[in-house]
């Protein structure tokens, strides 16, 4: 799913969590400019890590197998 519009980030994270998603990916202006993606772990209370776009799948696999 994706969220656009005038909803706050907090509201968007709550929606993602309620959907059962494990991770939320954030690609804002900063990430787009830097070529990065912020991965937020919704099950860990909001821990997040910034990764290079080309390492996204590897990073998600590693995070998913951690816990």
PDB file of C-alpha atoms in Angstrom:
ATOM      1  CA  UNK A   1       0.000   0.000   0.000  1.00  0.00           C
ATOM      2  CA  UNK A   2       1.056   3.546  -0.279  1.00  0.00           C
ATOM      3  CA  UNK A   3      -0.135   6.768   1.251  1.00  0.00           C
ATOM      4  CA  UNK A   4      -0.227  10.217  -0.220  1.00  0.00           C
ATOM      5  CA  UNK A   5      -2.026  13.370   0.637  1.00  0.00           C
ATOM      6  CA  UNK A   6      -2.351  15.339   3.799  1.00  0.00           C
ATOM      7  CA  UNK A   7      -2.109  12.491   6.306  1.00  0.00           C
ATOM      8  CA  UNK A   8       0.624  12.782   8.913  1.00  0.00           C
ATOM      9  CA  UNK A   9       3.501  10.302   8.924  1.00  0.00           C
ATOM     10  CA  UNK A  10       2.263   9.008  12.280  1.00  0.00           C
ATOM     11  CA  UNK A  11      -1.139   8.282  10.778  1.00  0.00           C
ATOM     12  CA  UNK A  12       0.426   6.574   7.770  1.00  0.00           C
ATOM     13  CA  UNK A  13       2.588   4.365  10.016  1.00  0.00           C
ATOM     14  CA  UNK A  14      -0.470   3.408  12.093  1.00  0.00           C
ATOM     15  CA  UNK A  15      -2.338   2.431   8.928  1.00  0.00           C
ATOM     16  CA  UNK A  16       0.611   0.329   7.765  1.00  0.00           C
ATOM     17  CA  UNK A  17       0.812  -1.363  11.158  1.00  0.00           C
ATOM     18  CA  UNK A  18      -2.914  -2.143  11.205  1.00  0.00           C
ATOM     19  CA  UNK A  19      -2.615  -3.683   7.749  1.00  0.00           C
ATOM     20  CA  UNK A  20      -0.272  -6.315   9.176  1.00  0.00           C
ATOM     21  CA  UNK A  21       2.799  -5.033   7.355  1.00  0.00           C
ATOM     22  CA  UNK A  22       6.115  -5.857   8.989  1.00  0.00           C
ATOM     23  CA  UNK A  23       8.034  -2.987   7.424  1.00  0.00           C
ATOM     24  CA  UNK A  24       7.249   0.474   6.133  1.00  0.00           C
ATOM     25  CA  UNK A  25       9.457   1.964   3.444  1.00  0.00           C
ATOM     26  CA  UNK A  26       9.926   5.715   3.428  1.00  0.00           C
ATOM     27  CA  UNK A  27      11.046   7.511   0.303  1.00  0.00           C
ATOM     28  CA  UNK A  28      10.804  11.222   0.928  1.00  0.00           C
ATOM     29  CA  UNK A  29      12.569  14.100  -0.741  1.00  0.00           C
ATOM     30  CA  UNK A  30      15.794  13.450   1.172  1.00  0.00           C
ATOM     31  CA  UNK A  31      15.829   9.746   0.335  1.00  0.00           C
ATOM     32  CA  UNK A  32      15.044  10.416  -3.316  1.00  0.00           C
ATOM     33  CA  UNK A  33      17.922  12.882  -3.547  1.00  0.00           C
ATOM     34  CA  UNK A  34      20.359  10.597  -1.699  1.00  0.00           C
ATOM     35  CA  UNK A  35      19.408   7.365  -3.464  1.00  0.00           C
ATOM     36  CA  UNK A  36      18.384   5.803  -0.140  1.00  0.00           C
ATOM     37  CA  UNK A  37      15.309   4.250   1.459  1.00  0.00           C
ATOM     38  CA  UNK A  38      14.375   4.321   5.121  1.00  0.00           C
ATOM     39  CA  UNK A  39      13.096   0.958   6.374  1.00  0.00           C
ATOM     40  CA  UNK A  40      10.970   1.157   9.526  1.00  0.00           C
ATOM     41  CA  UNK A  41      10.335  -2.074  11.427  1.00  0.00           C
ATOM     42  CA  UNK A  42       6.738  -1.831  12.605  1.00  0.00           C
ATOM     43  CA  UNK A  43       7.029  -4.796  14.978  1.00  0.00           C
ATOM     44  CA  UNK A  44      10.040  -3.527  16.890  1.00  0.00           C
ATOM     45  CA  UNK A  45       8.431  -0.320  18.022  1.00  0.00           C
ATOM     46  CA  UNK A  46       9.668   1.761  15.149  1.00  0.00           C
ATOM     47  CA  UNK A  47      13.361   0.951  14.786  1.00  0.00           C
ATOM     48  CA  UNK A  48      14.543   2.215  11.451  1.00  0.00           C
ATOM     49  CA  UNK A  49      17.555   2.003   9.223  1.00  0.00           C
ATOM     50  CA  UNK A  50      18.569   3.914   6.099  1.00  0.00           C
ATOM     51  CA  UNK A  51      19.888   1.782   3.233  1.00  0.00           C
ATOM     52  CA  UNK A  52      21.087   2.391  -0.293  1.00  0.00           C
ATOM     53  CA  UNK A  53      18.347   1.822  -2.845  1.00  0.00           C
ATOM     54  CA  UNK A  54      20.299  -0.943  -4.573  1.00  0.00           C
ATOM     55  CA  UNK A  55      20.616  -2.925  -1.312  1.00  0.00           C
ATOM     56  CA  UNK A  56      16.915  -2.791  -0.401  1.00  0.00           C
ATOM     57  CA  UNK A  57      16.039  -6.451  -0.965  1.00  0.00           C
ATOM     58  CA  UNK A  58      19.149  -7.749   0.785  1.00  0.00           C
ATOM     59  CA  UNK A  59      18.545  -5.395   3.712  1.00  0.00           C
ATOM     60  CA  UNK A  60      14.897  -6.441   4.043  1.00  0.00           C
ATOM     61  CA  UNK A  61      15.859 -10.109   4.027  1.00  0.00           C
ATOM     62  CA  UNK A  62      18.452  -9.532   6.731  1.00  0.00           C
ATOM     63  CA  UNK A  63      16.037  -7.542   8.892  1.00  0.00           C
ATOM     64  CA  UNK A  64      13.274 -10.107   8.457  1.00  0.00           C
ATOM     65  CA  UNK A  65      15.474 -12.947   9.642  1.00  0.00           C
ATOM     66  CA  UNK A  66      16.856 -11.052  12.648  1.00  0.00           C
ATOM     67  CA  UNK A  67      13.780 -11.432  14.815  1.00  0.00           C
TER      68      UNK A  67
END
